[in-house]
Short mmCIF file of C-alpha atoms and ligand atoms in Angstrom, two decimals:
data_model
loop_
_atom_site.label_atom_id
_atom_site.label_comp_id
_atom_site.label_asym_id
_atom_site.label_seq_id
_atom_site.Cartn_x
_atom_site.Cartn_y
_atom_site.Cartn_z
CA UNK A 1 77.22 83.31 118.46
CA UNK A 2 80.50 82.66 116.67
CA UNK A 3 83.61 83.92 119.10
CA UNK A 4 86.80 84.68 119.26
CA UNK A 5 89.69 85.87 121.68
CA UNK A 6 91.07 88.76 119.28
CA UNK A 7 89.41 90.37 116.90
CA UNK A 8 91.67 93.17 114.99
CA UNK A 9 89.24 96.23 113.36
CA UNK A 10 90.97 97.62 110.41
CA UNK A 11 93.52 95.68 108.80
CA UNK A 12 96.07 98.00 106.99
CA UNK A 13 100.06 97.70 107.57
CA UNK A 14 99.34 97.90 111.26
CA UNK A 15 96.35 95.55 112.08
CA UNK A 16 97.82 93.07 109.26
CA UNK A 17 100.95 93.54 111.27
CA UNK A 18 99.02 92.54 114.31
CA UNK A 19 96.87 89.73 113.07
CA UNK A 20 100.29 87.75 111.35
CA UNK A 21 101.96 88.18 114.93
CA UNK A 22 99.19 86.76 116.68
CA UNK A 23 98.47 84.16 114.70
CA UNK A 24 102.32 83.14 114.33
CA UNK A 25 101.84 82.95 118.37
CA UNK A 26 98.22 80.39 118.09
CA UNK A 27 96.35 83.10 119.15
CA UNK A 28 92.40 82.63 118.22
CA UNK A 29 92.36 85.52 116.39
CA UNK A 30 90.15 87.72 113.69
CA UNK A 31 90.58 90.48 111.29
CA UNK A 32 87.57 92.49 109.95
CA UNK A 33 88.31 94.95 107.14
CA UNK A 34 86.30 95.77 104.00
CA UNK A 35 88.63 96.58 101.84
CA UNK A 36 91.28 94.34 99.40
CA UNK A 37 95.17 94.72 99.75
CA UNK A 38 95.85 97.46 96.93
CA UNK A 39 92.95 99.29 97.01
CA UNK A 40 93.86 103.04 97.17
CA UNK A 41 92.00 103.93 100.28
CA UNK A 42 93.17 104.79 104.22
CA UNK A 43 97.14 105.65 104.76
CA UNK A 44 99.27 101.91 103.45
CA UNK A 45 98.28 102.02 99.90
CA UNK A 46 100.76 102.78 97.42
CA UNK A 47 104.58 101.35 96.25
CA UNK A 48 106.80 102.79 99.05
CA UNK A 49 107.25 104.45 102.33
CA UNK A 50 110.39 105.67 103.44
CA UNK A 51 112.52 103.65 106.18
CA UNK A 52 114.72 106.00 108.74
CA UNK A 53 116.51 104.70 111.60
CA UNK A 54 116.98 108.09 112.89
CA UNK A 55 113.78 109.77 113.26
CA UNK A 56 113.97 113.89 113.39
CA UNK A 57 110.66 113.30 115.15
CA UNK A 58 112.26 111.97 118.48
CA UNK A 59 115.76 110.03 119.14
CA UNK A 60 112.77 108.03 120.95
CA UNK A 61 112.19 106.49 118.10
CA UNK A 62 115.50 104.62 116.96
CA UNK A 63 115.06 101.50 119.17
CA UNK A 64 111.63 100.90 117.43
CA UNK A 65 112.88 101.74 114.33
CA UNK A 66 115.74 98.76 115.24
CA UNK A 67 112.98 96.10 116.73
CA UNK A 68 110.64 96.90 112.93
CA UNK A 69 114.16 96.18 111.05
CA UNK A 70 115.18 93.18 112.55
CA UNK A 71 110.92 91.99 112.10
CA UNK A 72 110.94 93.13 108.42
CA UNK A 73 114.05 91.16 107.58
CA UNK A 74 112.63 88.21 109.35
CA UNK A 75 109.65 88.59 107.42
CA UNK A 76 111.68 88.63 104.10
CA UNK A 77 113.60 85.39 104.77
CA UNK A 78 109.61 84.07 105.71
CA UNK A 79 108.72 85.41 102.06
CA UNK A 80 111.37 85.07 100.26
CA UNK A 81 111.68 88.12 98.17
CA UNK A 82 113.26 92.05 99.08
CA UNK A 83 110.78 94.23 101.05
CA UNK A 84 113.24 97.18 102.24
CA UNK A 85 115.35 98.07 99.80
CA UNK A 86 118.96 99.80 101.68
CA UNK A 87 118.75 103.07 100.56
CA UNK A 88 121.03 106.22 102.09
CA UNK A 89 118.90 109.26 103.47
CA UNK A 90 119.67 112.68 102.76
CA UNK A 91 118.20 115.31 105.24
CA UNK A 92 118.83 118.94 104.84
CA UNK A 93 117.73 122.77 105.27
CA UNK A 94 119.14 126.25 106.10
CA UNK A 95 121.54 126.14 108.57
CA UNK A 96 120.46 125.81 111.88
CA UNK A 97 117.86 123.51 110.83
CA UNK A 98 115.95 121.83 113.09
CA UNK A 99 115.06 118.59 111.73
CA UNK A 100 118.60 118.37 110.34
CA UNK A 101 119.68 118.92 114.08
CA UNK A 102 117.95 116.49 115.61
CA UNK A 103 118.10 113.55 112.78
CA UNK A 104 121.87 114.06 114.16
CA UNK A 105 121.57 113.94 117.05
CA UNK A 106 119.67 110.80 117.29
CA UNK A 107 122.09 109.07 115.07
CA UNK A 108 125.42 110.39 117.92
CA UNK A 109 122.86 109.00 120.31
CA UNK A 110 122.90 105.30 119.15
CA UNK A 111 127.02 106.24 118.69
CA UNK A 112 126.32 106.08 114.38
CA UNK A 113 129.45 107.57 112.78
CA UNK A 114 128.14 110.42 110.19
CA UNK A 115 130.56 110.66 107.05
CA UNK A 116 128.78 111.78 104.86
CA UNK A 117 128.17 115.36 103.49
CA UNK A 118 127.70 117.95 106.08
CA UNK A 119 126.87 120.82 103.96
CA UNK A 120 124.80 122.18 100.76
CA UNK A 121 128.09 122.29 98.77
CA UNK A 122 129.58 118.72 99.79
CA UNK A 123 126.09 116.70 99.02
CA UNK A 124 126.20 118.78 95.62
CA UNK A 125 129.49 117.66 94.51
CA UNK A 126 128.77 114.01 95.99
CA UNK A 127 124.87 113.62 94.51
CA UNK A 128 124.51 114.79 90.77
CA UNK A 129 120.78 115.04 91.30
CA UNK A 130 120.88 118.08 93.37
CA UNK A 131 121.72 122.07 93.58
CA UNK A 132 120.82 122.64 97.21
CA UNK A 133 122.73 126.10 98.75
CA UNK A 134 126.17 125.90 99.53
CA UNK A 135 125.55 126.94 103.36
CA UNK A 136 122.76 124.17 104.16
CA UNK A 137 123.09 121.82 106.79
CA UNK A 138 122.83 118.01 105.43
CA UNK A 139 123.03 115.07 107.25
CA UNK A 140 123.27 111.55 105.39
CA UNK A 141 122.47 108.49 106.84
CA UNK A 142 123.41 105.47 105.18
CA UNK A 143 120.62 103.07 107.63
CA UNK A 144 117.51 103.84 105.95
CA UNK A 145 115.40 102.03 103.14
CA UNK A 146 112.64 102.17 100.56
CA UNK A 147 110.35 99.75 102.46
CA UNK A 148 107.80 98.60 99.60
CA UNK A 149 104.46 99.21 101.19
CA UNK A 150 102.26 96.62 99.31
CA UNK A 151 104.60 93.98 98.85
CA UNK A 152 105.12 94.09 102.77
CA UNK A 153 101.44 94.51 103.35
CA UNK A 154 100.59 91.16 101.25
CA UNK A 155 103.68 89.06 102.98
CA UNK A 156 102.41 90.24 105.97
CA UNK A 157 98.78 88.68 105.17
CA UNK A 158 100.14 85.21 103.50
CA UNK A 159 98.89 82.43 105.53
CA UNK A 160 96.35 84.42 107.82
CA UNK A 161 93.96 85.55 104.69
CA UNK A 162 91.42 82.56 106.45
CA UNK A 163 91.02 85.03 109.52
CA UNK A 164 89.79 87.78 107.25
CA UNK A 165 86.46 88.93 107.40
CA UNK A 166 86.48 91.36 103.75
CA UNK A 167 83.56 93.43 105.83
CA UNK A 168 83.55 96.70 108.45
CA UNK A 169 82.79 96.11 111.66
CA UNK A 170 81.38 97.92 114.61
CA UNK A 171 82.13 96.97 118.57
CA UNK A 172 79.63 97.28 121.28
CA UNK A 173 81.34 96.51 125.03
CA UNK A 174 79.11 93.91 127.02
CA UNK A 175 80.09 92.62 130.47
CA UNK A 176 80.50 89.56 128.50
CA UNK A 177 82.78 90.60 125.91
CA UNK A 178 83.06 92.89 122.94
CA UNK A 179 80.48 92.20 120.39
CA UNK A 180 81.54 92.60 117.04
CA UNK A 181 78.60 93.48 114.66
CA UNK A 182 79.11 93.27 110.96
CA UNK A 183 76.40 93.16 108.19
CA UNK A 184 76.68 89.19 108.18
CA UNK A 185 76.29 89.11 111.55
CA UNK A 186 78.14 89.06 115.00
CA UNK A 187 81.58 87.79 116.66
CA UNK A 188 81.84 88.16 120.72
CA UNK A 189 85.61 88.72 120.94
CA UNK A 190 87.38 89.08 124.38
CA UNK A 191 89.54 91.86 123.39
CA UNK A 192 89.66 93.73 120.30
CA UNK A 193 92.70 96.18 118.43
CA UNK A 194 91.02 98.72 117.00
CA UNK A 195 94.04 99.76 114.06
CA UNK A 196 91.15 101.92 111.81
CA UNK A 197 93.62 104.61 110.29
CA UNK A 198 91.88 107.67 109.32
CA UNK A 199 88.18 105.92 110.24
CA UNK A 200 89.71 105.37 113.78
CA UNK A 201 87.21 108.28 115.78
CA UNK A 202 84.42 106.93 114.02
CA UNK A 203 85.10 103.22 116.40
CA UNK A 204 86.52 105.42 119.12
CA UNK A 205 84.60 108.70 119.48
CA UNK A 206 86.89 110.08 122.40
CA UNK A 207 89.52 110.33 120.14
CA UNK A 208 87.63 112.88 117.91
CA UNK A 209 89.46 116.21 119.38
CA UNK A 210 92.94 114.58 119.52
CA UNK A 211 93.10 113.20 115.65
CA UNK A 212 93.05 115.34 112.73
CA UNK A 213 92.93 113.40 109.14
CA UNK A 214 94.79 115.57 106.26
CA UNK A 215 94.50 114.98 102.55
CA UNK A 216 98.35 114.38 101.08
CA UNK A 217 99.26 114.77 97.42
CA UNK A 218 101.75 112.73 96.01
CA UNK A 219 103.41 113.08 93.08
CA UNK A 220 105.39 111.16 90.19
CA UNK A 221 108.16 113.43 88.41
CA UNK A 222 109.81 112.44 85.03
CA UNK A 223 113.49 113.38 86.10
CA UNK A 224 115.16 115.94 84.08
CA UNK A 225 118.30 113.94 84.63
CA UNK A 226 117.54 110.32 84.74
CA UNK A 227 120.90 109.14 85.26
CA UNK A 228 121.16 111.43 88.45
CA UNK A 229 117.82 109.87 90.03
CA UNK A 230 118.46 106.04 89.33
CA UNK A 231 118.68 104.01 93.04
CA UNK A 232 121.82 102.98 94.21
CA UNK A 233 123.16 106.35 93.21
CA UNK A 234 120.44 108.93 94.32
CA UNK A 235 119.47 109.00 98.25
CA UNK A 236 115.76 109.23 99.62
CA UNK A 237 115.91 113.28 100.49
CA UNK A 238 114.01 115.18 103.16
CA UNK A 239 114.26 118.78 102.96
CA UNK A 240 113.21 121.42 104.81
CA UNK A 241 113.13 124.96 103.37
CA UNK A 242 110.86 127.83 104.45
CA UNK A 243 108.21 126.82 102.40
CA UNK A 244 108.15 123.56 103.25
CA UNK A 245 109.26 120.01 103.77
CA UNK A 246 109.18 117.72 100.95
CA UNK A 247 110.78 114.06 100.40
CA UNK A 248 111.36 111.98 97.53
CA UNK A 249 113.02 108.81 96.60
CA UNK A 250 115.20 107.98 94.23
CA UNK A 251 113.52 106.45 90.53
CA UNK A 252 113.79 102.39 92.31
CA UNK A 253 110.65 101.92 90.19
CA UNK A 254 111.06 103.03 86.72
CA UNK A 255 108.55 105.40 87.23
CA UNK A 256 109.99 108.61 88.19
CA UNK A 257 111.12 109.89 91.39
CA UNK A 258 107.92 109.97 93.96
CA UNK A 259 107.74 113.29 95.73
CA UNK A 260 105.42 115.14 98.10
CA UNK A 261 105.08 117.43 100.61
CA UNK A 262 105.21 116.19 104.50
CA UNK A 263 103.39 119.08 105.64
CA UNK A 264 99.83 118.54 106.59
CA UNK A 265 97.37 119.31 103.82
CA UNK A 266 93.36 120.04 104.25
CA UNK A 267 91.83 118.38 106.78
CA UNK A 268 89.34 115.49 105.03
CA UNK A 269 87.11 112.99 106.62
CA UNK A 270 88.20 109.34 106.01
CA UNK A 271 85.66 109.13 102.83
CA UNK A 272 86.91 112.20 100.94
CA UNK A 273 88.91 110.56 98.43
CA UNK A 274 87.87 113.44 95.11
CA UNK A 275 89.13 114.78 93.38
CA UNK A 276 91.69 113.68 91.84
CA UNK A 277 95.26 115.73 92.98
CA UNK A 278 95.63 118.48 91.03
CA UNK A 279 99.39 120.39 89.53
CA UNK A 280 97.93 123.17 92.44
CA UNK A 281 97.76 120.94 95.29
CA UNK A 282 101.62 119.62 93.96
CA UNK A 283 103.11 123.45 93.22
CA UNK A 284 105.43 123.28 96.43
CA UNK A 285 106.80 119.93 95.18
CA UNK A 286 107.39 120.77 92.16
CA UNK A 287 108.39 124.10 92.53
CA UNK A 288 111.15 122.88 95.61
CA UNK A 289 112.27 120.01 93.32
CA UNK A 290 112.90 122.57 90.57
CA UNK A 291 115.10 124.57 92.62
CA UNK A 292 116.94 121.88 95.05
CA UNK A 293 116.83 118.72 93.14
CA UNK A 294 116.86 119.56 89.28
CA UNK A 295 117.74 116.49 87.98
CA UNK A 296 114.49 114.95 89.61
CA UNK A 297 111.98 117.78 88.55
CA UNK A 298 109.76 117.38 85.32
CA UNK A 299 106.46 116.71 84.33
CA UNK A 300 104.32 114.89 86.41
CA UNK A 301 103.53 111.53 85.26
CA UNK A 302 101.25 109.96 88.27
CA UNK A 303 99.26 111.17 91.41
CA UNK A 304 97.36 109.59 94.39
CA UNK A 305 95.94 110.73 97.38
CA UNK A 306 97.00 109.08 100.81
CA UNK A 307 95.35 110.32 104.01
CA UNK A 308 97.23 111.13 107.24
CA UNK A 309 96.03 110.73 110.66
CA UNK A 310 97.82 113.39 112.82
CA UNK A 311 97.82 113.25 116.20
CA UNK A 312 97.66 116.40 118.12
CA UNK A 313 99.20 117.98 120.95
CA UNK A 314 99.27 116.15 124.38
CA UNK A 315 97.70 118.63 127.12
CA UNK A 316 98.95 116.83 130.48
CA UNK A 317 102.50 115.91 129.45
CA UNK A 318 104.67 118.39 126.95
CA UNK A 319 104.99 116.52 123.36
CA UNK A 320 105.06 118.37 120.32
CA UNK A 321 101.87 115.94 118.73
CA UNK A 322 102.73 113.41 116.09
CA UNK A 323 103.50 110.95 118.81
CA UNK A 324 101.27 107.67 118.14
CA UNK A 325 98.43 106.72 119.99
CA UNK A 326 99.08 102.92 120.80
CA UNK A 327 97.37 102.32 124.29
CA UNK A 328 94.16 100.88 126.26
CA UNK A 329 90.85 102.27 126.54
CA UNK A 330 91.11 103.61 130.13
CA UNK A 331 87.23 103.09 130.30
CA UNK A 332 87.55 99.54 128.85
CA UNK A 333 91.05 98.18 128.90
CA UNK A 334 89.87 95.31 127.08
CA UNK A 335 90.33 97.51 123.69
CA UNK A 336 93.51 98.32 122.53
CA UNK A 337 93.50 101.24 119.94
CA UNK A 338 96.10 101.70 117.46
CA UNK A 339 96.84 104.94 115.61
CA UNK A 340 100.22 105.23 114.37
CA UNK A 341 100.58 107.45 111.87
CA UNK A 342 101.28 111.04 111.87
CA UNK A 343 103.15 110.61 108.36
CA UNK A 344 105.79 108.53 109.53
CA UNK A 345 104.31 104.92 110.95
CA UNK A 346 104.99 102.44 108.16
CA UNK A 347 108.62 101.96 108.66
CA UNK A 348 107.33 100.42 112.37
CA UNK A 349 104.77 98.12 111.49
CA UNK A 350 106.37 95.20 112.51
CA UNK A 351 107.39 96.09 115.70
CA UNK A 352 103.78 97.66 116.40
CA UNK A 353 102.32 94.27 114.90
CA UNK A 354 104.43 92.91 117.69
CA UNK A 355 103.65 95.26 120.65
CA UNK A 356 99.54 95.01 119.46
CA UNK A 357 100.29 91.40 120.15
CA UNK A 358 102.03 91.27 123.39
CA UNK A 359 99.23 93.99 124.73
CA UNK A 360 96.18 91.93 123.34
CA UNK A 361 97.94 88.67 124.86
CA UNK A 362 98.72 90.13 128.03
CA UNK A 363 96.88 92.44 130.19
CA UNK A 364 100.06 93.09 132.53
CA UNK A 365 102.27 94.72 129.23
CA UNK A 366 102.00 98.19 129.71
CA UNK A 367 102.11 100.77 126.86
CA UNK A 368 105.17 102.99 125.97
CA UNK A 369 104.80 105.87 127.94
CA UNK A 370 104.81 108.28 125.12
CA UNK A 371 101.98 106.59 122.85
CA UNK A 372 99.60 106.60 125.75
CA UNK A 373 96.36 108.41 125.83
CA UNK A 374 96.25 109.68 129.65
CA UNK A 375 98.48 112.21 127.89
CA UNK A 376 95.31 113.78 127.08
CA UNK A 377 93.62 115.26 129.91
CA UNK A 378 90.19 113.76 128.29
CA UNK A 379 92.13 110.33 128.59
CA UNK A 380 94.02 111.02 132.22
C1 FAD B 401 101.25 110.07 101.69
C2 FAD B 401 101.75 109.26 102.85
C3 FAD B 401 103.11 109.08 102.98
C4 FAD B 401 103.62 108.38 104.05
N1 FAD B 401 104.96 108.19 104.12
C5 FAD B 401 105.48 107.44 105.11
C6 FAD B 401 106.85 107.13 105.12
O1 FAD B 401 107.59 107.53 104.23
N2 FAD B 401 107.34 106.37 106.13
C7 FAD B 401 106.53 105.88 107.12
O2 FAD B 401 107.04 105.19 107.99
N3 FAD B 401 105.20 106.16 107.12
C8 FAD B 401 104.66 106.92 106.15
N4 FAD B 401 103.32 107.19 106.12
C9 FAD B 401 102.47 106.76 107.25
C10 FAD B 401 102.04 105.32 107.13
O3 FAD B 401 101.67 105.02 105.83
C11 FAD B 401 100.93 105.08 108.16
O4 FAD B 401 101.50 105.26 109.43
C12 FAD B 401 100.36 103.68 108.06
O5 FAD B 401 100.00 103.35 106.75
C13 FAD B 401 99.13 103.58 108.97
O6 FAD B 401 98.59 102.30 108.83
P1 FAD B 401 97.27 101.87 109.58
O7 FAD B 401 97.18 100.41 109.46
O8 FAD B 401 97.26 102.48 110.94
O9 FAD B 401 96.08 102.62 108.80
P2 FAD B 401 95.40 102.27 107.37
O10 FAD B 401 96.39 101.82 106.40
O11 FAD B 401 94.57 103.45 106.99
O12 FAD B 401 94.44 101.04 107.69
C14 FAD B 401 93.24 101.21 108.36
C15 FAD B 401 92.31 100.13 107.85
O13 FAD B 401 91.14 100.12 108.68
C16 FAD B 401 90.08 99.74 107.87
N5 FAD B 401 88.81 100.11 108.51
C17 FAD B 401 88.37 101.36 108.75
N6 FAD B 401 87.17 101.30 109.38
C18 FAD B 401 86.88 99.99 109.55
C19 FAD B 401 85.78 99.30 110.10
N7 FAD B 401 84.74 99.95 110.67
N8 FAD B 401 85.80 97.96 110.09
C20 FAD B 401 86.84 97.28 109.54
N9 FAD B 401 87.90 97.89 108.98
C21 FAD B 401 87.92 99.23 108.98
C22 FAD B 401 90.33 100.46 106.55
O14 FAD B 401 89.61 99.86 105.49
C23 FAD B 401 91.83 100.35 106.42
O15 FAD B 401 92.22 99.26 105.62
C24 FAD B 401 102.76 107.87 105.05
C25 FAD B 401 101.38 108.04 104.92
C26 FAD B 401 100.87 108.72 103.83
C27 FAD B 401 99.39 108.89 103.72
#
């Protein structure tokens, strides 16, 4: 039987992350996934993905988000051409906000000086795009980017494409390794990364209960105001009103300003791809763009699905869910499963692709504390 030390199930930004990394350390290493870069299935497909340094999510986050900057511009020098585009981030809702509040505070954390606008009124005056209340809290951070999701995705696979198996795979633990069972035939790998997205409980059943997979509409708008939405002069924007939170970024491509809404939609299985997104399924969007960002509302002019793999709430330690699940199988530490999504993964591929590697390469690394699974009490 053919073998292998590392074989890597699932191959979007995070196992292709994974499988460059190890191979850029002579690892013997594999990558098994069925589908072509491009194709508009799983959670990496698509133009863009928003890059924040500060992460509303947790102030956790900013030293990843540092390590997956430093790897992406490494990767562009490698490749030659832009993959995250600087871009400013605006962030804002009602006062008090929460998200606002804590995108702060994890940029005072890592001592960032904020001077931008503060308020509603000030990011009005300073961005021509917008008409957001007077009294809002805004914060503006100018250390984010418009990382470009497929470009990165196919830098990330130049050179490795030879360790690409273009099939699914299935893994059965033997004493003597992890069998790896395709409809070609069989691997025996020594360790496997299981990186499946949204198909990820169907490799790792005990994961069912703690994943939930949500259908996301995203939307193209023809601005209203073109010259308001062009990049360089129009931020990314998250905002956060009481009907929801929706981001957008400015028109980088020439073809309109992509907007959606971060909140979860229906939950989907990983195959549910129909139909197509419909103006109901993008009403909050357009209606919040409408009202808060005029200049970028207008007709919609493209759609796509993407699907998000939300992680729930931990029961043994206090998280609020959304935290990744990047750990080993307690029952078989010999496979290392990867689901980092939760909406907000991309921007760390690289340094994932990286920690995958040291994990699969060592058995001693240990996994951050707050991406393991004994936070579940099914896991503990
Ligand atoms: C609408 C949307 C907007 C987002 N916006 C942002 C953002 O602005 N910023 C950000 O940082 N993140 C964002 N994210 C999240 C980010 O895109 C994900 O965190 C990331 O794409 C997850 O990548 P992945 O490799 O884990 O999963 P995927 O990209 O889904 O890859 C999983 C792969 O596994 C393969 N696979 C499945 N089963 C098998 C099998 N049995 N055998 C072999 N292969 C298999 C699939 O074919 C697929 O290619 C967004 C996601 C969505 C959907």
């Amino acid at each position: 039987m053919k073998t292998c030390d590392i074989a890597i199930i699932g191959l979007g930004l995070m196992g292709s992350a994974a499988l460059r990394e190890l191979a850029r350390r002579g690892a013997d290493v594999l990558g098994f996934d069925p589908l072509a870069i491009g194709e508009a299935r799983g959670s990496s497909h698509g133009s863009c993905r928003i890059f924040r340094r500060f992460n509303f999510e947790s102030e956790a986050y900013t030293a990843l988000s540092d390590r997956a900057f430093a790897l992406w511009r490494a990767l562009e020098a490698e490749s030659h051409q832009t993959i995250l585009m600087p871009s400013a981030i605006l962030e804002a809702g009602p006062a008090g906000c929460p998200s606002v509040r804590k995108s702060r505070a994890a940029a005072v954390a890592a001592g960032g000086p904020i001077t931008g606008p503060r308020t509603g009124r000030e990011a009005n005056a300073a961005y021509g795009a917008f008409n957001l209340p007077d009294d809002w809290d805004v914060v503006v951070h100018e250390a984010g980017g418009i990382l470009l999701a497929e470009r990165a995705m196919r830098a990330l696979r130049a050179g490795v494409e030879h360790r690409v198996a273009r099939e699914a795979a299935q893994i059965a633990p033997m004493p003597e390794g992890i069998r790896i069972l395709t409809a070609s035939g069989e691997v025996m790998a020594r360790r496997v990364i299981v990186s499946a997205g949204p198909w990820i409980a169907g490799l790792v059943p005990g994961l069912t209960r703690h994943v939930k997979v949500t259908r996301q509409a995203v939307g193209w708008f023809a601005p209203a105001r073109p010259e308001t939405t062009r990049y360089g002069e129009c931020p990314i924007f998250i905002l956060k009103a009481a009907r929801g939170m929706i981001y957008g970024f400015p028109d980088f491509e020439g073809r309109g300003v992509k907007a959606a809404q971060h909140d979860h939609g229906p939950a989907v299985g990983p195959d549910e791809w129909d139909p197509p997104v419909s103006d109901a399924e993008l009403a909050t969007t357009s209606a919040m763009l409408a009202e808060l960002v005029p200049g970028a509302a207008g007709a919609i002019t493209d759609r796509e699905v993407c699907l998000y793999t939300n992680t729930a709430q931990a029961d043994v330690v206090a998280d609020d869910g959304g935290e990744f699940v990047i750990d080993r199988l307690p029952a078989d530490p010999r496979i290392i499963v990867a689901s980092p999504c939760s909406g907000h993964g991309a921007k760390f591929a690289t340094a994932i692709g990286a920690m995958l590697a040291d994990m699969a390469l060592d058995p001693k690394v240990k996994a951050v504390a707050a991406f393991r699974l004994d936070r579940f009490s099914s896991f503990a």
